[in-house]
Amino acid sequence: MGRPVYVTTSGRNFTGTGPHNVSAYTVGGDGALNPLGAPLPTGAGARGIVFTPNGKHAYIVALEENAVYPYAVANDGRLVPNGQPVQTRGESPIGIAMAPDGRTLYVANQFSDPFGTVTVFPVYPDGTIARRGDPVPTGVPEARNVAVSPDGRFLFVSHGTPGDVDPDVIVTFPLRPDGTLGNARPPVPIGAAGGGIGITPDGRFLYIACLETDDIHGFQIGADGSLTPVPGSPFPAPRTPEGIAMAPDGSHLYVASVASRPVHTPEEDGIWTFSINSKGTLQRVQSRVEAGTGPVGITTTPDGKWLYAGNFFSDNVSGFAIDPVPREVTGSPFPANGIGPAFDSVTVLPNQGPTASFTAVPGRPTRFDATGSQDPDGQVTRYDWDFGDGTTLRDGGPKPDHVYSRPGTFTITLVITDDEGCSTHHVFTGRTALCNGSPAARTSRSIVVPGPTLTQRS
């Protein structure tokens, strides 16, 4: 089965109203989206959807109900309701982010009065959630989106709403060990109407799309969570940029332009591609790829091969192959099965990392067998060996032989990678995990290699 992709529909756009759904798809070998069961009704005004890193539970924020809807993920990728929706106690929740460790959920409430607020939800082992205290004020009106640093130490909250003309801000909260918010840091200026947020997986850089000033603001994230503009920031962007997706390797940023100001302008919407250099500066490498009408929500797959964007006005989902810039796949766009896929509406199920294992039979040669290594949602495709005597074998397959030049005790290390590029590293870009990698993809063991026997010496 291909990687599952999920699309929420808000139930309304500028052209009509309709059902509030979440639809599941699987990615075909050619990048096409294949429906995975029927659309599932969800909360009114559905926006972002995020997952626990282990891929077992999902959460959808419902703007018109001031609530979060919890789901369990079935073995085939379909969503199953997992308890009742939980109120945020804030007005118009829109941004949603999962902590990298999967223990806490954060929601930005845009129109709480007089300031925007963030609601904190602990995530229990069974996937249910409960509000932790009252929503926390950000000190600034119109909190719109949230993102968590990949190390889980800071929460970033963007502010502003479409139609703003004055510059807005981003506010940083240190996160306590229990996931609650520390004291807010002083606001950092950005452009007008901060929207999508993307963080490089190494946690060095943060980018935010500003809808009303048509630019992307980039920041270097300090060890204390401070934000310093990267060289060249802000960067000109397409008209009304709203959605952001980060490449899994942190090399590129993809921006969805809905082009909705003051009315929708079809010739100016689409997907734009920027490269990210070592200092965090953005360089536009592709001016525009046409999607459906009004792309907003956007995501890459964990292997970085495919990109998907929900189109707010045409009620469908565009699919692209990334090679290295987006190229629309055959059959795109695909039906969204609802009206108005909106902000952060497209998300992919996190890829689960593999578990390394091997046996060794000492001799001349010593024979290794790593076919017992496992990947829960795919296949192991790469085996990197360190034989402990100064010899390494990159991509050496599961059953290599090795001749030791002398007897002794040697520590062998194996690192494996699955078919979507997931290995020892957890890949997280601010809202939800792409790859739930872990140290389990690496294993070591010591073996005793005997000297040659009398027969071998003769």
XYZ file of C-alpha atoms in Angstrom, residues 79-423:
345
model
C -9.485 7.253 10.172
C -11.837 6.101 12.940
C -13.370 8.540 15.485
C -11.609 8.192 18.841
C -13.802 9.925 21.382
C -15.773 13.142 21.364
C -14.465 16.459 20.029
C -12.772 18.579 22.694
C -13.452 22.301 22.933
C -10.494 24.687 22.730
C -12.226 27.404 24.777
C -10.837 29.843 22.265
C -12.498 31.555 19.312
C -11.865 30.391 15.741
C -9.060 27.846 16.224
C -7.118 27.481 13.002
C -3.456 26.498 13.494
C -2.594 23.086 14.962
C 0.732 21.410 15.722
C 1.847 18.173 17.378
C 4.928 18.112 19.621
C 7.786 16.039 18.158
C 7.472 13.489 20.976
C 3.716 13.099 20.371
C 2.753 13.942 23.949
C 1.246 17.414 23.498
C -0.999 19.137 20.959
C -1.135 22.914 20.424
C -3.915 24.982 18.816
C -3.925 28.702 17.940
C -7.229 30.505 18.556
C -7.390 33.428 16.172
C -10.192 35.656 17.403
C -10.078 35.233 21.174
C -10.560 38.652 22.783
C -8.550 40.796 23.397
C -5.546 38.639 22.412
C -5.012 35.487 20.446
C -4.557 32.390 22.571
C -2.973 28.932 22.474
C -4.759 25.896 23.874
C -2.589 23.062 25.174
C -3.796 19.448 25.061
C -1.925 16.502 26.599
C -2.102 13.429 24.365
C -2.752 10.210 26.265
C -1.456 6.755 25.235
C -4.856 5.786 23.806
C -4.868 8.917 21.629
C -7.527 10.791 23.552
C -6.882 14.401 24.511
C -7.978 16.746 27.284
C -7.546 20.487 27.579
C -4.784 21.488 30.013
C -5.982 24.598 31.814
C -7.304 27.686 30.105
C -5.998 28.960 26.766
C -2.800 30.986 27.145
C -2.857 34.569 25.748
C -0.077 35.435 23.327
C -0.291 39.144 24.176
C -1.069 39.987 20.549
C -4.396 39.868 18.631
C -5.142 37.236 15.994
C -2.983 34.186 16.711
C -3.154 32.236 13.472
C -0.662 29.386 13.301
C 1.612 27.348 15.552
C 4.807 25.367 15.015
C 7.136 23.496 17.364
C 10.924 23.386 17.071
C 12.217 19.912 16.110
C 13.926 19.597 19.510
C 10.569 20.218 21.234
C 11.852 23.195 23.246
C 9.955 26.116 21.678
C 6.517 26.967 20.312
C 6.248 29.653 17.624
C 2.929 31.461 17.078
C 2.238 33.569 14.006
C -0.349 36.342 14.025
C -2.559 38.153 11.551
C -5.527 37.444 9.354
C -6.283 37.914 5.647
C -7.125 41.558 5.053
C -4.548 42.907 7.510
C -2.549 45.831 6.186
C -0.260 46.465 9.156
C 2.784 44.295 9.933
C 2.191 41.419 12.328
C 4.447 39.428 14.668
C 5.585 35.983 15.683
C 5.697 35.120 19.391
C 7.934 32.438 20.938
C 7.054 30.399 24.012
C 9.621 28.176 25.759
C 8.102 24.746 26.392
C 8.352 23.130 29.811
C 9.113 19.390 30.134
C 5.395 18.666 30.598
C 4.548 20.506 27.353
C 3.027 23.579 28.980
C 4.020 27.097 27.918
C 6.603 29.219 29.673
C 6.574 33.007 29.582
C 6.218 34.486 26.101
C 9.263 36.167 24.581
C 8.937 39.691 23.094
C 7.173 39.653 19.699
C 9.321 39.611 16.558
C 8.053 41.642 13.562
C 6.994 39.918 10.339
C 4.913 40.999 7.335
C 1.148 41.382 7.336
C -1.008 38.292 8.001
C 1.402 35.538 8.986
C 0.254 32.161 7.679
C 2.098 28.932 6.976
C 5.219 28.123 9.007
C 8.004 25.728 8.021
C 11.089 24.754 10.041
C 14.126 22.967 8.635
C 14.468 19.475 10.149
C 17.819 20.409 11.724
C 16.002 23.150 13.662
C 18.213 25.960 12.339
C 15.787 28.024 10.251
C 12.127 29.063 10.377
C 10.098 30.524 7.513
C 6.686 32.153 7.569
C 4.461 33.160 4.655
C 2.837 36.593 4.949
C -0.345 36.818 2.904
C -0.836 40.554 2.660
C 2.766 41.678 2.063
C 3.458 38.878 -0.426
C 6.700 37.750 1.152
C 8.423 35.026 3.138
C 10.221 35.989 6.346
C 13.140 33.757 7.274
C 14.798 33.481 10.689
C 17.696 31.653 12.248
C 16.602 29.936 15.464
C 19.039 30.531 18.316
C 19.868 28.033 21.043
C 17.578 30.037 23.339
C 14.749 30.133 20.778
C 15.536 33.679 19.655
C 14.735 34.584 16.040
C 17.255 36.493 13.938
C 16.420 37.397 10.306
C 18.480 35.426 7.794
C 20.427 37.341 5.130
C 18.083 38.773 2.505
C 14.872 38.366 4.507
C 12.093 39.070 3.695
C 11.956 37.364 0.312
C 9.460 38.351 -2.413
C 6.814 35.688 -2.894
C 3.831 35.092 -5.165
C 0.539 36.853 -4.597
C -1.107 35.915 -1.285
C 1.298 33.150 -0.197
C -0.354 31.049 2.494
C 0.817 27.434 2.606
C 4.372 26.242 3.236
C 5.924 22.778 2.899
C 9.520 21.941 3.783
C 11.540 19.329 1.904
C 12.419 16.404 4.210
C 16.133 17.133 3.801
C 15.660 20.862 4.437
C 17.032 21.842 1.029
C 13.916 23.444 -0.466
C 10.805 25.351 0.552
C 7.538 25.027 -1.392
C 4.994 27.843 -1.207
C 1.310 27.647 -2.161
C -0.146 30.917 -3.439
C -3.942 31.185 -3.229
C -3.921 34.609 -5.000
C -7.127 35.668 -3.273
C -6.526 39.406 -2.718
C -8.777 41.326 -3.285
C -10.455 38.764 -5.518
C -9.047 35.520 -6.814
C -6.619 35.964 -9.707
C -6.110 32.557 -11.380
C -3.077 33.580 -13.429
C -1.157 34.388 -10.212
C -1.862 31.345 -8.045
C 0.234 28.175 -8.034
C 3.231 26.524 -6.390
C 6.590 28.270 -6.076
C 9.936 26.635 -5.205
C 12.832 28.141 -3.235
C 16.208 26.621 -2.409
C 17.688 27.145 1.078
C 21.412 27.823 1.362
C 23.695 27.225 4.348
C 22.872 30.647 5.814
C 19.102 30.192 5.425
C 18.763 32.565 2.479
C 16.033 31.652 -0.015
C 16.657 31.594 -3.749
C 13.722 31.215 -6.114
C 14.452 28.276 -8.419
C 11.039 27.958 -10.031
C 8.708 30.882 -10.515
C 5.380 29.123 -10.773
C 3.810 25.743 -11.399
C 0.112 25.817 -12.069
C -2.046 23.804 -9.679
C -5.818 23.830 -9.343
C -7.575 27.063 -8.467
C -6.366 28.639 -5.237
C -3.849 26.199 -3.669
C -3.501 26.602 0.118
C -2.710 23.418 2.090
C 0.527 21.746 0.962
C 2.749 18.828 1.982
C 5.579 16.654 0.740
C 5.820 12.908 1.234
C 8.484 11.577 3.647
C 10.748 10.475 0.784
C 10.606 13.923 -0.811
C 9.402 12.492 -4.133
C 5.864 13.871 -4.207
C 4.132 17.141 -3.351
C 0.378 17.650 -2.861
C -1.643 20.872 -2.603
C -5.305 21.381 -1.726
C -7.047 23.900 -3.994
C -9.529 26.064 -2.109
C -11.581 27.327 -5.070
C -11.605 24.284 -7.358
C -12.244 21.770 -4.535
C -9.512 19.350 -5.565
C -5.930 18.280 -4.856
C -2.986 18.762 -7.192
C -0.146 16.241 -7.212
C 3.437 16.881 -8.305
C 6.594 14.862 -8.821
C 9.647 16.638 -7.383
C 12.548 16.146 -9.788
C 14.004 18.422 -8.418
C 11.251 21.025 -8.867
C 7.529 20.157 -8.992
C 6.052 18.680 -12.168
C 2.333 17.858 -12.192
C 1.597 14.131 -12.270
C -0.753 12.422 -14.680
C -4.392 12.609 -13.604
C -3.911 15.683 -11.410
C -5.882 17.364 -9.923
C -7.784 14.754 -7.912
C -11.234 15.280 -6.313
C -11.139 16.501 -2.687
C -14.618 15.070 -2.039
C -15.803 18.276 -0.401
C -15.843 22.056 -0.585
C -12.853 24.292 0.140
C -9.707 22.427 1.247
C -8.253 25.286 3.244
C -5.348 26.245 5.511
C -3.009 23.319 6.373
C -5.601 20.943 4.905
C -3.227 18.391 3.341
C -1.066 16.094 5.488
C 0.727 12.780 5.042
C 0.851 9.876 7.507
C 4.312 9.784 9.169
C 6.697 7.139 7.892
C 7.788 4.722 10.630
C 11.491 4.035 10.944
C 13.042 0.563 10.561
C 14.613 -1.688 13.206
C 18.077 -3.102 12.532
C 19.132 -6.658 13.415
C 21.864 -8.990 12.192
C 23.641 -12.243 12.915
C 27.287 -13.105 12.328
C 29.095 -16.402 11.736
C 32.830 -15.825 12.369
C 35.249 -17.502 9.980
C 37.231 -16.843 6.855
C 35.213 -15.090 5.617
C 32.895 -13.949 8.415
C 29.341 -14.064 7.152
C 26.732 -11.473 8.142
C 22.968 -11.687 7.744
C 20.678 -8.688 8.333
C 17.568 -10.096 6.678
C 15.938 -10.099 10.125
C 15.822 -6.280 10.028
C 12.277 -4.956 9.742
C 10.346 -1.927 8.540
C 6.747 -1.674 9.822
C 5.332 0.204 6.822
C 7.649 -0.583 3.938
C 10.921 -2.299 3.153
C 14.536 -1.964 4.211
C 16.487 -0.928 1.124
C 19.902 0.156 2.396
C 22.405 -1.492 4.741
C 25.515 0.423 5.834
C 28.134 -1.693 7.610
C 31.089 -0.881 9.838
C 33.047 -4.086 10.461
C 34.988 -2.723 13.428
C 38.475 -3.131 11.932
C 38.550 0.202 10.120
C 36.639 -1.210 7.139
C 33.204 0.091 6.138
C 30.799 -1.026 3.429
C 28.213 1.525 2.339
C 24.987 0.186 0.890
C 26.449 -3.289 1.212
C 23.225 -5.272 1.117
C 21.798 -7.538 3.821
C 24.258 -10.477 3.541
C 27.863 -9.350 3.075
C 30.995 -11.374 3.774
C 34.119 -9.873 5.322
C 37.621 -11.221 5.802
C 39.421 -10.009 8.932
C 43.185 -9.749 8.551
C 43.801 -10.792 12.129
C 42.007 -12.600 14.945
C 40.405 -10.620 17.753
C 37.220 -9.091 19.101
C 35.489 -6.654 16.772
C 32.402 -4.481 17.240
C 30.223 -4.386 14.135
C 27.705 -1.602 13.564
C 24.820 -1.725 11.092
C 22.654 1.246 10.073
C 19.625 0.601 7.868
C 17.349 2.860 5.822
C 13.868 2.120 4.535
C 12.389 2.642 1.072
C 11.231 6.183 1.944
C 14.561 7.341 3.331
C 13.740 6.942 7.019
C 16.579 5.796 9.277
